[in-house]
Amino acid sequence: MTVRVRRIYEAVEPDDGVRVLVDRLWPRGVSKARAQLDDWCKDVAPSTELREWYGHDPERYDEFARRYELELKEPAQTAAFARLREFAGGRLTLLTATKELEISQAAVLAELLQKK
């Protein structure tokens, strides 16, 4: 299994495999045709409250990841995460609009998918 994290603003690459947007909000300036998504899994994204609290502050990342993992245990998020797991049988690219991929929810998801 290969799970990659990329920005949705980057060009599609032939080795992306299944492309899934994991943001709750649709990214600005990206048409659905240009995105070339296989799925938009918005239910796996962090809650608005958690996302706003976090604000991509690097000092809050560890706590964000901990809280986010707890949110993923809620029924709707658990079902959405299970759907991602189905895609992860081959090559999976998690897409997000954030500029800082290494401290994004997509990075947390990629790590969890590769553990299980």
Coordinates of C-alpha atoms in Angstrom, one line a residue:
M1 CA 0.0 0.0 0.0
T2 CA 1.2 3.5 -0.9
V3 CA -0.4 6.5 0.6
R4 CA 0.8 10.0 -0.5
V5 CA -0.2 13.4 0.5
R6 CA -0.3 16.2 -2.1
R7 CA -1.8 19.6 -2.6
I8 CA -4.9 19.7 -4.7
Y9 CA -3.4 22.7 -6.6
E10 CA -0.6 20.5 -8.0
A11 CA -0.9 18.9 -11.4
V12 CA -2.3 15.3 -11.6
E13 CA 0.5 12.7 -11.9
P14 CA 0.1 9.3 -13.6
D15 CA 1.2 7.5 -10.4
D16 CA -1.4 9.2 -8.1
G17 CA -3.6 6.2 -8.1
V18 CA -6.9 6.9 -6.4
R19 CA -7.2 10.6 -5.7
V20 CA -9.3 11.6 -2.7
L21 CA -9.9 15.1 -1.3
V22 CA -9.9 15.0 2.5
D23 CA -10.9 18.6 3.2
R24 CA -14.3 19.6 4.5
L25 CA -14.5 22.7 2.3
W26 CA -14.0 22.7 -1.4
P27 CA -10.7 24.4 -2.3
R28 CA -10.9 27.9 -3.8
G29 CA -10.1 28.2 -7.5
V30 CA -10.2 24.5 -8.4
S31 CA -12.9 23.2 -10.7
K32 CA -14.2 19.7 -10.2
A33 CA -12.9 18.8 -13.7
R34 CA -9.4 20.1 -13.0
A35 CA -9.3 18.2 -9.6
Q36 CA -9.9 14.9 -11.3
L37 CA -11.0 13.3 -8.0
D38 CA -12.1 9.7 -7.5
D39 CA -13.8 10.8 -4.2
W40 CA -14.4 13.8 -1.9
C41 CA -14.4 12.3 1.6
K42 CA -15.4 15.4 3.5
D43 CA -16.7 13.4 6.5
V44 CA -13.2 12.3 7.4
A45 CA -12.0 15.9 7.8
P46 CA -11.6 17.4 11.2
S47 CA -14.6 19.3 12.7
T48 CA -14.8 23.0 12.1
E49 CA -14.1 23.6 15.8
L50 CA -10.9 21.6 15.8
R51 CA -9.7 23.0 12.5
E52 CA -10.3 26.6 13.7
W53 CA -8.6 25.9 17.0
Y54 CA -5.6 24.4 15.3
G55 CA -5.1 27.1 12.7
H56 CA -2.1 25.1 11.3
D57 CA 0.0 26.3 14.3
P58 CA 3.0 23.9 14.3
E59 CA 3.2 24.1 18.1
R60 CA -0.3 22.7 18.3
Y61 CA 0.2 19.9 15.8
D62 CA 0.7 17.0 18.2
E63 CA -2.4 18.0 20.2
F64 CA -4.3 18.5 17.0
A65 CA -3.3 15.0 15.8
R66 CA -4.4 13.5 19.2
R67 CA -7.8 15.3 19.1
Y68 CA -8.3 14.4 15.5
E69 CA -7.7 10.7 16.1
L70 CA -10.4 10.9 18.8
E71 CA -12.8 12.5 16.3
L72 CA -12.1 9.7 13.8
K73 CA -13.7 7.3 16.3
E74 CA -17.1 9.0 16.0
P75 CA -19.6 7.0 13.8
A76 CA -19.6 9.2 10.7
Q77 CA -15.9 9.7 10.7
T78 CA -15.3 6.0 11.3
A79 CA -17.3 5.1 8.3
A80 CA -15.5 7.7 6.2
F81 CA -12.1 6.4 7.4
A82 CA -13.1 2.9 6.5
R83 CA -13.9 4.1 3.0
L84 CA -10.4 5.5 2.7
R85 CA -9.0 2.2 3.9
E86 CA -10.8 0.5 1.0
F87 CA -9.0 2.8 -1.4
A88 CA -5.7 2.3 0.3
G89 CA -5.4 -1.3 -1.0
G90 CA -3.4 0.1 -3.9
R91 CA -2.0 3.6 -4.5
L92 CA -3.8 6.4 -2.7
T93 CA -3.2 10.1 -2.9
L94 CA -4.8 12.2 -0.2
L95 CA -5.4 15.7 -1.4
T96 CA -5.7 18.9 0.7
A97 CA -5.6 22.6 0.0
T98 CA -3.2 23.4 2.9
K99 CA 0.3 24.7 2.1
E100 CA 1.9 22.8 5.0
L101 CA 1.4 19.2 4.1
E102 CA 3.5 17.7 6.9
I103 CA 1.3 19.3 9.6
S104 CA -2.1 18.7 7.9
Q105 CA -5.0 16.4 8.6
A106 CA -4.0 14.5 5.4
A107 CA -0.6 13.7 7.0
V108 CA -2.4 12.3 10.1
L109 CA -4.7 10.2 7.9
A110 CA -1.8 8.9 5.8
E111 CA 0.1 7.8 9.0
L112 CA -3.0 6.1 10.4
L113 CA -3.7 4.3 7.1
Q114 CA -0.2 3.1 6.8
K115 CA -0.3 1.8 10.4
K116 CA -3.3 -0.4 9.9

